[in-house]
mmCIF file of C-alpha atoms and ligand atoms in Angstrom:
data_model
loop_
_atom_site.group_PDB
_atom_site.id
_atom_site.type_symbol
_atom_site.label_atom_id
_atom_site.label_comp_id
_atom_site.label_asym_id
_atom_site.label_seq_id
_atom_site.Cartn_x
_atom_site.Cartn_y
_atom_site.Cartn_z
ATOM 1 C CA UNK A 1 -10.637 -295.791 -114.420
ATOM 2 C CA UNK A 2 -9.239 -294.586 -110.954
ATOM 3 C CA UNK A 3 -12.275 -293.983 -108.845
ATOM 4 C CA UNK A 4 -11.859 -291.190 -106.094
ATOM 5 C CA UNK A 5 -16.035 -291.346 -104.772
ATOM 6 C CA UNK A 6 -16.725 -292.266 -101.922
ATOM 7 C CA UNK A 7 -18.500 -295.502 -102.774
ATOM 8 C CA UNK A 8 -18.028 -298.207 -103.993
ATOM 9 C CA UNK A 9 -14.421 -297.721 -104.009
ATOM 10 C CA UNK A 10 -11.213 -299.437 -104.862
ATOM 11 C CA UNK A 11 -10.230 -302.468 -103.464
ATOM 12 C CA UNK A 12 -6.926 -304.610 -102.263
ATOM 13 C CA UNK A 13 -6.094 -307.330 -104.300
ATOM 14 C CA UNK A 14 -6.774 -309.777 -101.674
ATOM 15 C CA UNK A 15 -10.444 -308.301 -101.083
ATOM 16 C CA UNK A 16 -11.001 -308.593 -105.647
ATOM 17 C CA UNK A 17 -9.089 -312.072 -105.884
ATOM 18 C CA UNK A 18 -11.762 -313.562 -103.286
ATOM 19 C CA UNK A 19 -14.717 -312.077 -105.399
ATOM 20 C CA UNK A 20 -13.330 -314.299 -108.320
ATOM 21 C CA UNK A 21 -13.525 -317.385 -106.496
ATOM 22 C CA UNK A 22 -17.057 -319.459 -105.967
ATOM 23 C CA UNK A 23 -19.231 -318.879 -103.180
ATOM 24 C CA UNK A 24 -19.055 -321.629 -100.573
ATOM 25 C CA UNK A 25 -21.975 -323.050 -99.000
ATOM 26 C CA UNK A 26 -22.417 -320.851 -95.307
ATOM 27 C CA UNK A 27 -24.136 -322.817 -93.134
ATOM 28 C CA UNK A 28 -21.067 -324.517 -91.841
ATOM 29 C CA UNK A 29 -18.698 -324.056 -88.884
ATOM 30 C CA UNK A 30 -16.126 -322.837 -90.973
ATOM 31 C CA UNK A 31 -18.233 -319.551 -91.933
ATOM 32 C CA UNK A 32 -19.067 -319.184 -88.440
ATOM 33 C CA UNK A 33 -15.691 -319.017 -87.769
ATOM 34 C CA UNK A 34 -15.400 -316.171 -90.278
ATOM 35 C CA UNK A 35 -18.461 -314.433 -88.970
ATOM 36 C CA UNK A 36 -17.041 -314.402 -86.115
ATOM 37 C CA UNK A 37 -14.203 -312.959 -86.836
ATOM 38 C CA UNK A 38 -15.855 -310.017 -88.478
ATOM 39 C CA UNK A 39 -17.414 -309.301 -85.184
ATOM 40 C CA UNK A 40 -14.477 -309.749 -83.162
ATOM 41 C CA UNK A 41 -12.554 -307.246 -85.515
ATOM 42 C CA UNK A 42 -15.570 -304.964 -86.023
ATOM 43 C CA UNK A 43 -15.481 -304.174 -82.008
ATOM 44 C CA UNK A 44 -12.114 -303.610 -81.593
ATOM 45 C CA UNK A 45 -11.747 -301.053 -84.533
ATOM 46 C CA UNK A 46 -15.048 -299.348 -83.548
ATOM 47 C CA UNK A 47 -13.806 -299.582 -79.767
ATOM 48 C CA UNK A 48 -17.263 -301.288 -78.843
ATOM 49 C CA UNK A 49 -17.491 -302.600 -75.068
ATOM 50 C CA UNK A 50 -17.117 -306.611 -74.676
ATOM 51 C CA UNK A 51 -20.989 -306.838 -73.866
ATOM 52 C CA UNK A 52 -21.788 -305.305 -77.400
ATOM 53 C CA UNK A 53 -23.072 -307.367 -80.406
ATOM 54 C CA UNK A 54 -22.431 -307.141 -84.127
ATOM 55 C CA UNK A 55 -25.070 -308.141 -86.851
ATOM 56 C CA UNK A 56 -24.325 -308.057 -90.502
ATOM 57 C CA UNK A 57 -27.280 -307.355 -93.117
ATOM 58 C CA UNK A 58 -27.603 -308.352 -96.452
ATOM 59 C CA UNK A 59 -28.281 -304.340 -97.243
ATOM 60 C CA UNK A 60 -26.619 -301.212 -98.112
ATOM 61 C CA UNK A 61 -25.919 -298.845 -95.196
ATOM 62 C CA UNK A 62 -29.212 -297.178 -95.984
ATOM 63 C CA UNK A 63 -31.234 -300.397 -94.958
ATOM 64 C CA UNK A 64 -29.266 -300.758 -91.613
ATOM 65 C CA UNK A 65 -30.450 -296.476 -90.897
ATOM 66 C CA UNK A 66 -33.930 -298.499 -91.243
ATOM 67 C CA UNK A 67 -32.972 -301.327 -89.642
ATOM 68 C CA UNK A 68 -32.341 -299.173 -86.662
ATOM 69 C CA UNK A 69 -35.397 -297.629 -86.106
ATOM 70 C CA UNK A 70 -37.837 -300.040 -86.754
ATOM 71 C CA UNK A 71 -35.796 -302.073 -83.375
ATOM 72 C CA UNK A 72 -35.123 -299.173 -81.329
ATOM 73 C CA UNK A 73 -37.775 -296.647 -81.795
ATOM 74 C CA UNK A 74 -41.380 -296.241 -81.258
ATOM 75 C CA UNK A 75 -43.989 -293.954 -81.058
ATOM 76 C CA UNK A 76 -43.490 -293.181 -77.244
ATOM 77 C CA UNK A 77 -39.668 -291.854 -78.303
ATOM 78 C CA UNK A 78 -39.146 -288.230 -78.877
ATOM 79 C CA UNK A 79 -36.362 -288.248 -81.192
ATOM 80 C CA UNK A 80 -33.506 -285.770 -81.588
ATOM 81 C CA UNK A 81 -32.122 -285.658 -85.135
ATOM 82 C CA UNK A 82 -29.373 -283.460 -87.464
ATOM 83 C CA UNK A 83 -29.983 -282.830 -90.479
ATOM 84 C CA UNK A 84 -27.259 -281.262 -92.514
ATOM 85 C CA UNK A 85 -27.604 -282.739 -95.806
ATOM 86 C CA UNK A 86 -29.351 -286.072 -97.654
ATOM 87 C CA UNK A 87 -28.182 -288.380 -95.070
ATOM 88 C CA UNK A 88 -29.161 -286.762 -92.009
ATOM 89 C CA UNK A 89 -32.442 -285.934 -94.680
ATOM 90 C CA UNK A 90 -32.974 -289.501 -94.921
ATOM 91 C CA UNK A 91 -32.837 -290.202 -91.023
ATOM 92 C CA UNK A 92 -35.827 -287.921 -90.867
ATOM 93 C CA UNK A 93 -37.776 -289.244 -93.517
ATOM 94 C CA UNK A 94 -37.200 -292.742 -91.676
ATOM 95 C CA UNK A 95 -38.356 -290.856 -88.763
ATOM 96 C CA UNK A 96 -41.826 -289.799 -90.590
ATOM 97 C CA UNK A 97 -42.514 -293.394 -92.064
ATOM 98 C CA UNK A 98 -41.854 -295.082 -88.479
ATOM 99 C CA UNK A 99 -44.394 -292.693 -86.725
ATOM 100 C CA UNK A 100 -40.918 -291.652 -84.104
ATOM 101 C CA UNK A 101 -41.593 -288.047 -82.867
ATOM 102 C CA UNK A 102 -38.885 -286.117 -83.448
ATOM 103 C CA UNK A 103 -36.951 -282.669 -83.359
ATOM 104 C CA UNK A 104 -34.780 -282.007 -86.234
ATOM 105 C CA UNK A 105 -31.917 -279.786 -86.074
ATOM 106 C CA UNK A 106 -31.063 -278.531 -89.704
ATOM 107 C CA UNK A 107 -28.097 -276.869 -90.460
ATOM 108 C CA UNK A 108 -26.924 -274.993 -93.229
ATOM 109 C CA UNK A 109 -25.149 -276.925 -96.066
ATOM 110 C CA UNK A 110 -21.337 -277.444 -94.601
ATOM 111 C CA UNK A 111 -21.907 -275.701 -91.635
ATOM 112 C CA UNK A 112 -20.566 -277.710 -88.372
ATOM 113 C CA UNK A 113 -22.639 -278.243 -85.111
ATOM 114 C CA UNK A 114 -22.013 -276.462 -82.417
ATOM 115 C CA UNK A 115 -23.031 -276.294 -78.779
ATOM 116 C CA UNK A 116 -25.272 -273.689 -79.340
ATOM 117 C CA UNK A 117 -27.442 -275.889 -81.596
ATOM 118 C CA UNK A 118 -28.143 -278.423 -78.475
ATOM 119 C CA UNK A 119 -28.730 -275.814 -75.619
ATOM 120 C CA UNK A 120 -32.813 -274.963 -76.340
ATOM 121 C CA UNK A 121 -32.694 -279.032 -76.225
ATOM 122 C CA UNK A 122 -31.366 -279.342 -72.833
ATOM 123 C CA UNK A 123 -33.895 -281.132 -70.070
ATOM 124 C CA UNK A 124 -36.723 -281.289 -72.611
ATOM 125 C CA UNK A 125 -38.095 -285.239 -72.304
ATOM 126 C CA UNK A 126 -35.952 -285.690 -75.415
ATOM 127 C CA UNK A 127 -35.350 -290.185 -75.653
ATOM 128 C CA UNK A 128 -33.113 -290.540 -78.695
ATOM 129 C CA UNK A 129 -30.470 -288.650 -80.981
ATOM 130 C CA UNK A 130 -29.374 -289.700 -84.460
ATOM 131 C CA UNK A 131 -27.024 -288.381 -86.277
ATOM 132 C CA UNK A 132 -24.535 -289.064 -89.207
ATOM 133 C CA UNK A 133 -21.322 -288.756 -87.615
ATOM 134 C CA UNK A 134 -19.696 -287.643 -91.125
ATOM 135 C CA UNK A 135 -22.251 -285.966 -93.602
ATOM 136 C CA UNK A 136 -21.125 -286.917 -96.547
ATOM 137 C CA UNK A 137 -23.294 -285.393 -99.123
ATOM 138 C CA UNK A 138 -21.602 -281.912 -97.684
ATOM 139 C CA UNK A 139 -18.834 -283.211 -96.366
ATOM 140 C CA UNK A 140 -19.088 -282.233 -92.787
ATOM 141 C CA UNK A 141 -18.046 -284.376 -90.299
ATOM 142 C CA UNK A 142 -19.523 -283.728 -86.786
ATOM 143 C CA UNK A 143 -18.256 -282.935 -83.545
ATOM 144 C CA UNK A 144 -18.635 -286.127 -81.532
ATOM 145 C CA UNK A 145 -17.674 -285.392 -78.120
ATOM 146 C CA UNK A 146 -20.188 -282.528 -78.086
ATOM 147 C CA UNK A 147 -22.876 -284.757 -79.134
ATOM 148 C CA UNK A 148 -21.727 -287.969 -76.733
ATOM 149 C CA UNK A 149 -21.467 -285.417 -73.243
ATOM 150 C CA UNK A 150 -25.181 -283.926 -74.349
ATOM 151 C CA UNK A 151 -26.597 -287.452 -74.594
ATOM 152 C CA UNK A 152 -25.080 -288.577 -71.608
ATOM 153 C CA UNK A 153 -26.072 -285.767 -69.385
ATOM 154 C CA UNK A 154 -29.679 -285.808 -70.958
ATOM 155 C CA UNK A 155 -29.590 -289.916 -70.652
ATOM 156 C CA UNK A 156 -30.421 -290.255 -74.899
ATOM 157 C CA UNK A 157 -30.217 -293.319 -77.061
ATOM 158 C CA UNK A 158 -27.291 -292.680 -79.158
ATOM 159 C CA UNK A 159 -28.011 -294.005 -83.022
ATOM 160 C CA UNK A 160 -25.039 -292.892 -85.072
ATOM 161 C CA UNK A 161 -24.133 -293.594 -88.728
ATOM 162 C CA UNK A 162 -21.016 -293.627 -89.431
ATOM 163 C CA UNK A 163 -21.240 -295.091 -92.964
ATOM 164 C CA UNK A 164 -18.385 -293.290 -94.558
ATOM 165 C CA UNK A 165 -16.584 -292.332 -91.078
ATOM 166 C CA UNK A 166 -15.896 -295.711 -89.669
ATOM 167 C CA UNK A 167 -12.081 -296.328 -90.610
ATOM 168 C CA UNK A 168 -11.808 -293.084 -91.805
ATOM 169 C CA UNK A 169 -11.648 -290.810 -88.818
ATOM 170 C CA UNK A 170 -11.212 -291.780 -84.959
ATOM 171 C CA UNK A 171 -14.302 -293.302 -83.032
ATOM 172 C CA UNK A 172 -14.703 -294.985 -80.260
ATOM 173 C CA UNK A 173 -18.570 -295.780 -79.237
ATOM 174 C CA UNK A 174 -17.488 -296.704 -75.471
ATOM 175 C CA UNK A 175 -16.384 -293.702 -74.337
ATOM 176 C CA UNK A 176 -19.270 -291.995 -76.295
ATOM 177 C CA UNK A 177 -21.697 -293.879 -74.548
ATOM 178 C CA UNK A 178 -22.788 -294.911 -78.890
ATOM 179 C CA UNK A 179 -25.766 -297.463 -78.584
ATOM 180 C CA UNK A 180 -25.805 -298.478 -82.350
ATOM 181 C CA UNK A 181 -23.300 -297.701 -84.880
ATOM 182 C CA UNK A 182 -23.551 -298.236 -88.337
ATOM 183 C CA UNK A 183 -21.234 -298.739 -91.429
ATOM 184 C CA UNK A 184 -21.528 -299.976 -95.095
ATOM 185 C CA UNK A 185 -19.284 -302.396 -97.107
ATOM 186 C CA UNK A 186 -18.398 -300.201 -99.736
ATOM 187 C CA UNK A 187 -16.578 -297.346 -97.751
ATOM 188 C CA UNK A 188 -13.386 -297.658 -96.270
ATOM 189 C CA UNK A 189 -13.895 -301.511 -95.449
ATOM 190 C CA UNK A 190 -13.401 -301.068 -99.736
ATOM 191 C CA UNK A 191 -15.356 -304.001 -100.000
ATOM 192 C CA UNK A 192 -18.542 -304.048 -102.888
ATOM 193 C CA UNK A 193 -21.893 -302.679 -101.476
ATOM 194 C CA UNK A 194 -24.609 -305.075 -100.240
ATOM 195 C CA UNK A 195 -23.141 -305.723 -96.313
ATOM 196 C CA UNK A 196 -24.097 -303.171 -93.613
ATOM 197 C CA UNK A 197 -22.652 -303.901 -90.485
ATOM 198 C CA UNK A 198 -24.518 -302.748 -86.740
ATOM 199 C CA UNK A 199 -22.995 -302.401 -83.422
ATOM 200 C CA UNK A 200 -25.061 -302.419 -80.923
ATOM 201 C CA UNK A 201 -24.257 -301.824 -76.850
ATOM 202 C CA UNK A 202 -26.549 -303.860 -74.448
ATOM 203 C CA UNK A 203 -28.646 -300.949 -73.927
ATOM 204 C CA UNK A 204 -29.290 -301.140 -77.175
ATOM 205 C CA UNK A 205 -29.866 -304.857 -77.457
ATOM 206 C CA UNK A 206 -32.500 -304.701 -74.473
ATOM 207 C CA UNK A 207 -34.392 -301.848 -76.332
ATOM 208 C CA UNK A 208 -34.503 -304.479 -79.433
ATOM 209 C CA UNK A 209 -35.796 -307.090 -76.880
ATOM 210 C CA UNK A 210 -38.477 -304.975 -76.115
ATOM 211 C CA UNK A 211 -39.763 -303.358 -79.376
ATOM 212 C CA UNK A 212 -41.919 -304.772 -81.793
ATOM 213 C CA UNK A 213 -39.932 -305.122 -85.464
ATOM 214 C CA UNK A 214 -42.913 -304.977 -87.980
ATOM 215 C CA UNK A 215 -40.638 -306.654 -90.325
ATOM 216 C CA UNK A 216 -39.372 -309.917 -90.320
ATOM 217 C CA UNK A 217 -36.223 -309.345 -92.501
ATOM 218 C CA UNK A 218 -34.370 -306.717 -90.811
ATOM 219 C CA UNK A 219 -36.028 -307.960 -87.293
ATOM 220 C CA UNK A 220 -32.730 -307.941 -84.751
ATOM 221 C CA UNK A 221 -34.020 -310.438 -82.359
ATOM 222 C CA UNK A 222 -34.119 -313.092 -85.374
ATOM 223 C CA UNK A 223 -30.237 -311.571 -86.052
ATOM 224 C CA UNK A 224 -28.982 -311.302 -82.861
ATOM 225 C CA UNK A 225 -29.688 -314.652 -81.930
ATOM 226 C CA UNK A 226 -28.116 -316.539 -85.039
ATOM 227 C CA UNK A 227 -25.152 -314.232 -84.391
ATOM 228 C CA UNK A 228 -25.194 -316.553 -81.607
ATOM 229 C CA UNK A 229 -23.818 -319.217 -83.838
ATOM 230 C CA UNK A 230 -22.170 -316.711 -86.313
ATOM 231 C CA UNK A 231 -24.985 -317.333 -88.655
ATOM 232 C CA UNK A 232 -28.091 -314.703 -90.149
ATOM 233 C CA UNK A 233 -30.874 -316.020 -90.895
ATOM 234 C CA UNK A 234 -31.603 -315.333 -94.409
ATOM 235 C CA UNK A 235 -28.827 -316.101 -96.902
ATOM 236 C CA UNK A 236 -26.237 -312.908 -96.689
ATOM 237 C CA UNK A 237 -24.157 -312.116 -99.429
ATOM 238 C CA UNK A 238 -21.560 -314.478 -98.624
ATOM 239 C CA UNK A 239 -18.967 -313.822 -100.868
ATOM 240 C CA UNK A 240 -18.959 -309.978 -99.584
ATOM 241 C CA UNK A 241 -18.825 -311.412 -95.904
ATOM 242 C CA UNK A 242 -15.635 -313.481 -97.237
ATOM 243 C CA UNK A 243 -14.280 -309.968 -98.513
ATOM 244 C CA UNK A 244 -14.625 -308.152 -95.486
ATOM 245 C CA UNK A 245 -12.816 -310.666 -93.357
ATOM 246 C CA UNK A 246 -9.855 -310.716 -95.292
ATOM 247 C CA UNK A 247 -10.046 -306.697 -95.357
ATOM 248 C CA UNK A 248 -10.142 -306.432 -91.730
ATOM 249 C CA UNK A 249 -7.278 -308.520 -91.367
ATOM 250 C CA UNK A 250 -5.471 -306.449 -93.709
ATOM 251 C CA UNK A 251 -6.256 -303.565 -91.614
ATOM 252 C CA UNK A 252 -5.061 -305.434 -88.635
ATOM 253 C CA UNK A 253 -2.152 -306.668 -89.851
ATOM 254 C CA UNK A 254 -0.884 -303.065 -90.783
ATOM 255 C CA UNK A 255 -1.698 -301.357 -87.488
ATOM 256 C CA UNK A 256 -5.018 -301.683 -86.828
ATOM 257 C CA UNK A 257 -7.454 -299.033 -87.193
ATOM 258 C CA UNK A 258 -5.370 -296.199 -85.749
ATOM 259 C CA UNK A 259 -2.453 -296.957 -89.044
ATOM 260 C CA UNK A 260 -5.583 -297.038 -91.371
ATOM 261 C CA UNK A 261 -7.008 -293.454 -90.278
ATOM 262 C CA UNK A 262 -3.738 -292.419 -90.818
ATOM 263 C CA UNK A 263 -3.141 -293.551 -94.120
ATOM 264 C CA UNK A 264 -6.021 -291.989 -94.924
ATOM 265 C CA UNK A 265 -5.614 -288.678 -93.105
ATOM 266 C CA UNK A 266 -1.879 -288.553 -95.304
ATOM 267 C CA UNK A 267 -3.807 -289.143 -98.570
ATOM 268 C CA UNK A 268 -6.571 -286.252 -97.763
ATOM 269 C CA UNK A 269 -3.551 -283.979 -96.694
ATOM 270 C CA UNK A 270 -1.886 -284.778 -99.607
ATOM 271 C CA UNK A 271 -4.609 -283.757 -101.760
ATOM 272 C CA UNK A 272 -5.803 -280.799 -100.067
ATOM 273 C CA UNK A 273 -2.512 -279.272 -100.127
ATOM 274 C CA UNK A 274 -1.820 -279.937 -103.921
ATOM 275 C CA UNK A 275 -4.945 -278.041 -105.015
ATOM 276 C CA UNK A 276 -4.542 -274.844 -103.038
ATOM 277 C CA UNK A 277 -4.045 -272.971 -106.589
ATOM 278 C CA UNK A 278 -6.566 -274.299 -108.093
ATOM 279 C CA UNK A 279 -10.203 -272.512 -108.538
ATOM 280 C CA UNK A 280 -11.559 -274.356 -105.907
ATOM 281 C CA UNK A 281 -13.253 -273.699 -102.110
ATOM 282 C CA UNK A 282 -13.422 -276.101 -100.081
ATOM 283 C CA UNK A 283 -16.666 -275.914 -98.661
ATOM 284 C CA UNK A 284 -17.115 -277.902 -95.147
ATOM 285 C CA UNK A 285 -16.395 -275.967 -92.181
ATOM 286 C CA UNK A 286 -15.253 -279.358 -90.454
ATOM 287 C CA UNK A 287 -13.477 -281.697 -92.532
ATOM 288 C CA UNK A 288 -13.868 -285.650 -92.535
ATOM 289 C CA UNK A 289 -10.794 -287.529 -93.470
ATOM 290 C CA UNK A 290 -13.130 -289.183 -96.167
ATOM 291 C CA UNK A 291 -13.777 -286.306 -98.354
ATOM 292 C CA UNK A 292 -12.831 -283.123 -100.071
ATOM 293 C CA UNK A 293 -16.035 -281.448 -100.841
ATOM 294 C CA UNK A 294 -15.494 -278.979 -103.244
ATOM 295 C CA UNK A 295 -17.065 -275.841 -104.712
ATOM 296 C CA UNK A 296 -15.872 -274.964 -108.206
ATOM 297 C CA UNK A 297 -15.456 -271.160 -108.530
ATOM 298 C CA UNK A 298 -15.401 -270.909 -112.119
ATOM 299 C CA UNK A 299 -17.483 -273.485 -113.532
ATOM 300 C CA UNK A 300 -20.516 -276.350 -113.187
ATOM 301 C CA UNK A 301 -18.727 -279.022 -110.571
ATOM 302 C CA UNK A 302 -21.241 -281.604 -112.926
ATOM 303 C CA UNK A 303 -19.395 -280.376 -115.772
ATOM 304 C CA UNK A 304 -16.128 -280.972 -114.246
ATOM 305 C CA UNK A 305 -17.158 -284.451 -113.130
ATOM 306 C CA UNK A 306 -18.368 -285.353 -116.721
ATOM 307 C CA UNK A 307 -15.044 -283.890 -118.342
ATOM 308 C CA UNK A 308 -13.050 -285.653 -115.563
ATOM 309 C CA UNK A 309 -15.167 -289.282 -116.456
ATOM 310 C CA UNK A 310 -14.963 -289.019 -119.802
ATOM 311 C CA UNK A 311 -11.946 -287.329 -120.965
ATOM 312 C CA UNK A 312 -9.106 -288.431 -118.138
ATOM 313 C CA UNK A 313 -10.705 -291.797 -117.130
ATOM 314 C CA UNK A 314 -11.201 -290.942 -113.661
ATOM 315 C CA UNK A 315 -14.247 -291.050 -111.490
ATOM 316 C CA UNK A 316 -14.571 -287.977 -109.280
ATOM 317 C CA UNK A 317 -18.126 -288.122 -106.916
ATOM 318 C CA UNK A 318 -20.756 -285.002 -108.181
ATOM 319 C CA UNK A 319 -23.385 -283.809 -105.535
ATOM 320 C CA UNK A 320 -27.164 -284.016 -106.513
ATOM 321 C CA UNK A 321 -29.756 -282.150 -106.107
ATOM 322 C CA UNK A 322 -29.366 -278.279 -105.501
ATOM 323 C CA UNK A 323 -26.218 -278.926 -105.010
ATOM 324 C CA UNK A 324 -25.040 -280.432 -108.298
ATOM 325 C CA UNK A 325 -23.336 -277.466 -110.177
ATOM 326 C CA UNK A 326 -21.636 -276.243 -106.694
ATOM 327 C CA UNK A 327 -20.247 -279.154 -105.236
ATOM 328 C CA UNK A 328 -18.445 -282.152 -106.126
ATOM 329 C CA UNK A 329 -16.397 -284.558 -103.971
ATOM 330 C CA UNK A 330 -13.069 -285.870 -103.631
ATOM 331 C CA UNK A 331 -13.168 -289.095 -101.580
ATOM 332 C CA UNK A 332 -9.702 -290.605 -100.141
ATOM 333 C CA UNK A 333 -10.770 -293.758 -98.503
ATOM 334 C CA UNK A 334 -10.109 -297.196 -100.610
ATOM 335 C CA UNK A 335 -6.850 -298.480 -102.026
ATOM 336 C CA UNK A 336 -5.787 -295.152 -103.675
ATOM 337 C CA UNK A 337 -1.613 -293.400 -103.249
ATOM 338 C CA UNK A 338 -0.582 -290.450 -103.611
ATOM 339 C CA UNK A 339 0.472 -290.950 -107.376
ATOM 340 C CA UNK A 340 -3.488 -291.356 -108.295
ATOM 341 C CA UNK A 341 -3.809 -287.844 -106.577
ATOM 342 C CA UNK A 342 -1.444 -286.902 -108.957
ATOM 343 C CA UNK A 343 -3.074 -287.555 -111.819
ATOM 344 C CA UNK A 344 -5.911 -286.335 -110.829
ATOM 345 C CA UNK A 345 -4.592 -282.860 -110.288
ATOM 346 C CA UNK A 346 -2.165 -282.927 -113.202
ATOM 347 C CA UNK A 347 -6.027 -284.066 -115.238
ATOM 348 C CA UNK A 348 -7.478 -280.217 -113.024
ATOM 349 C CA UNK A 349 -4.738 -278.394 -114.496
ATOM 350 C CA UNK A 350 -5.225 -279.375 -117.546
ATOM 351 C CA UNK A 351 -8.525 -278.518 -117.691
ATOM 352 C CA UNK A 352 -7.544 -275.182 -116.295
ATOM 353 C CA UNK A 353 -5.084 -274.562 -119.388
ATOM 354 C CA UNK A 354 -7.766 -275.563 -121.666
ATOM 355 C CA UNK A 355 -10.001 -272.823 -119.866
ATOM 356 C CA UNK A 356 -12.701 -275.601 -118.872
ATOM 357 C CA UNK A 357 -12.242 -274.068 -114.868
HETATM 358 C C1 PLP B 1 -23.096 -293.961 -98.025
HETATM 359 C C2 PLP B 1 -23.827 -293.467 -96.851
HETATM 360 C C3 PLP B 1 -25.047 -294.031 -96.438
HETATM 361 C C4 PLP B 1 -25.677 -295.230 -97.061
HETATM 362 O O1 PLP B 1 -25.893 -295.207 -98.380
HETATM 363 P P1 PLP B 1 -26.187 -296.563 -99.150
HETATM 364 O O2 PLP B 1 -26.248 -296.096 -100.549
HETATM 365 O O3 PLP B 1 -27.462 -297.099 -98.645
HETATM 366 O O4 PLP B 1 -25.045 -297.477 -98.841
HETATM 367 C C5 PLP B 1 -25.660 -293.535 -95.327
HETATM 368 N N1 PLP B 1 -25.131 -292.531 -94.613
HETATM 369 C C6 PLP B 1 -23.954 -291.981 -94.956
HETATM 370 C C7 PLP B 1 -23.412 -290.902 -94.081
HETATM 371 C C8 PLP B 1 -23.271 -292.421 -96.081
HETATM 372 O O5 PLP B 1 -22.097 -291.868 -96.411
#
C-alpha cells in the first residue's frame, strides 16, 4: 500500500528500523539526553524563543488541543476561536466542556480568513484566540500574520495547532508572538501516532503556573517540571520518543526545517500540476503544503477512495461527514517521491478510462 493521508503516514527507514528494536528502560540519563534533544530540535524548527519549554504527551494531537485549555484557560477568559471545519469544530467543543467563554468565527467550508472576519472583534475584552493554523479536514491553511498582528495589537493568548502544518509550511511562533503550539507524531514528524508535542512561550508557562489543571494526567506543572530533567511523569511511549529523535535529526541533517518544507512544497507542486486534466476542483481557497483537498466533479470522492484502496493498493484520505461524497484528500507530507504521485495519477486515469470519474 502507498499511503498519501495525512496521518499516520510513511516513514524513513531509520524512524521503522527503531520501532523493531525493544523498548529500553527511560528513566535513565541516557533518555534524558534524548528528550532533550527533542526539545532542543523542536524549538529551533518551530523558531520558539530560548525562554520557551517543550513537553511531550503520551496522546494524539487531539489530547494536547485539551491539554491546552484545561492549563491556560478559565472561566474569566473570553475566548476567540475559528472554526472552519472539524478541527477548529473540536476547539469549540473543548471550549463548551471547559466552561471558556468564547466567540467563534465560522467560516464557510475552504473559505480563507480574512481581515474582515477580525474587525467587529477589535477592542472588545477579547483574552485568547485559537486557531488551527492549517484546517485540515478542508484543507485551508490560514493566514498567520493576519492573525499574529490582531493578537498582538489586542494583547491575546495565542493557542495555535499546527498538527498537520508544523514541517509542512513556514512558522515561526517568535515573531508571531505564538504562546502554545501544538503538533502530533504522525504528521510530517512521519513518526506513528501516540506523541503530541507543546511549545509553550513563558507567557504561556506563567498562565499554567497560575491555573488550576483539574486533571492530573495532562496537568503541565507536573510536565514542565520533569522536563526539567528530560523526564514526564507517567511512562510516555518511549519507543515513539526514540522515533522522533532520530526523525528530527534526519530533518536536520538535510537542511533543517526550511529543506523539509521544501521537499514538501516540490511534492504538492508536483501533484497539483499533474492532475490539472483530471475531473477534479480543488477546493481550498488557501492551500497548505500538506494537502490537496479535492472535490470530484463527476463522481462520490468515497467511491473514489474505496476504488483507489481496494483496486490500486493505495490509500488516498476521504472527508467525513457532509463532506464525504465531495471531498477527499491528497496529503504530501511523509516519506513519499514523486514516482508514488505517479502512480497514483496513472491509478486516476485509469479510473477515468474505465468511466468510474
Ligand atoms: C490531525 C489533526 C489533529 C489531531 O488529531 P488526532 O487524531 O488527535 O491526532 C488536530 N488538528 C489538526 C489540524 C489535525 O490535522
Amino acid at each position: 500500500m502507498i499511503n498519501f493521508t495525512v496521518g499516520p503516514v510513511q516513514s524513513s527507514e531509520a524512524v521503522r528500523a527503531i520501532g523493531a528494536e525493544q523498548v529500553p528502560y527511560f528513566r535513565t540519563s541516557e533518555f534524558s539526553d534524548v528528550m532533550f534533544e527533542n526539545e532542543k530540535l523542536i524549538k529551533k524548527f518551530a523558531k520558539a524563543s530560548d525562554d520557551s519549554k517543550v513537553v511531550f504527551l503520551t496522546s494524539s494531537g487531539s489530547g494536547a488541543m485539551e491539554t491546552a485549555i484545561m492549563n491556560t484557560l478559565t472561566p474569566d477568559d473570553k475566548a476567540l476561536v475559528v472554526n472552519g471545519g472539524s478541527f477548529g469544530h473540536r476547539f469549540v467543543e473543548l471550549l463548551e466542556l471547559h466552561h471558556v467563554p468564547y466567540t467563534e468565527i465560522k467560516l464557510e467550508h475552504g473559505k480563507a480568513l480574512k481581515a474582515e472576519h477580525l474587525a467587529p472583534y477589535e477592542g472588545q475584552g477579547y483574552t485568547a484566540f485559537l486557531v488551527n493554523k492549517h484546517e485540515t479536514s478542508t484543507g485551508v491553511h490560514y493566514d498567520m500574520n493576519l492573525i499574529g498582528d490582531f493578537c498582538k495589537r489586542n494583547q491575546l493568548f495565542l493557542i495555535v495547532d499546527c498538527i498537520s502544518t508544523f514541517l509542512a509550511d513556514p512558522f515561526d511562533m517568535k515573531e508571531l508572538g505564538a504562546d502554545i503550539m501544538i503538533t502530533g507524531s504522525q504528521k510530517a514528524l512521519a513518526c506513528p501516532p501516540g506523541i503530541s508535542v507543546m511549545v509553550l512561550s513563558p507567557k504561556a508557562i506563567n498562565r499554567v503556573n497560575n491555573t488550576k489543571c483539574v486533571c492530573q494526567y495532562f496537568d503541565l506543572k507536573i510536565a514542565l517540571k520533569n522536563m526539567e530533567r528530560g523526564q514526564t511523569p507517567w511512562t510516555p511511549a518511549v519507543g515513539i520518543l526514540r522515533q522522533i529523535n532520530a526523525r528530527l535529526k534526519e530533518i536536520d541533517a538535510n537542511g533543517g526545517v526550511e529543506g523539509e518544507i521544501a521537499r514538501i512544497g516540490a511534492l504538492a507542486t508536483y501533484f497539483r500540476e499533474k492532475i490539472k486534466n483530471l475531473p477534479f476542483e480543488i477546493v481550498s481557497e488557501s492551500l497548505s503544503n500538506a494537502v490537496t483537498p479535492l472535490h470530484p466533479t463527476t463522481a462520490s470522492a468515497y467511491d473514489i477512495f474505496l476504488k483507489i484502496k481496494d483496486e490500486y493498493g493505495m490509500w488516498i484520505c476521504p472527508n467525513g461527514g457532509d463532506m464525504k461524497d465531495t471531498i477527499f484528500r491528497v496529503g504530501h507530507i511523509g516519506a513519499l517521491t514523486t514516482e508514488d504521485y505517479d502512480k497514483l495519477i496513472a491509478a486516476f486515469k485509469d479510473l477515468q478510462k474505465y468511466g468510474n470519474i
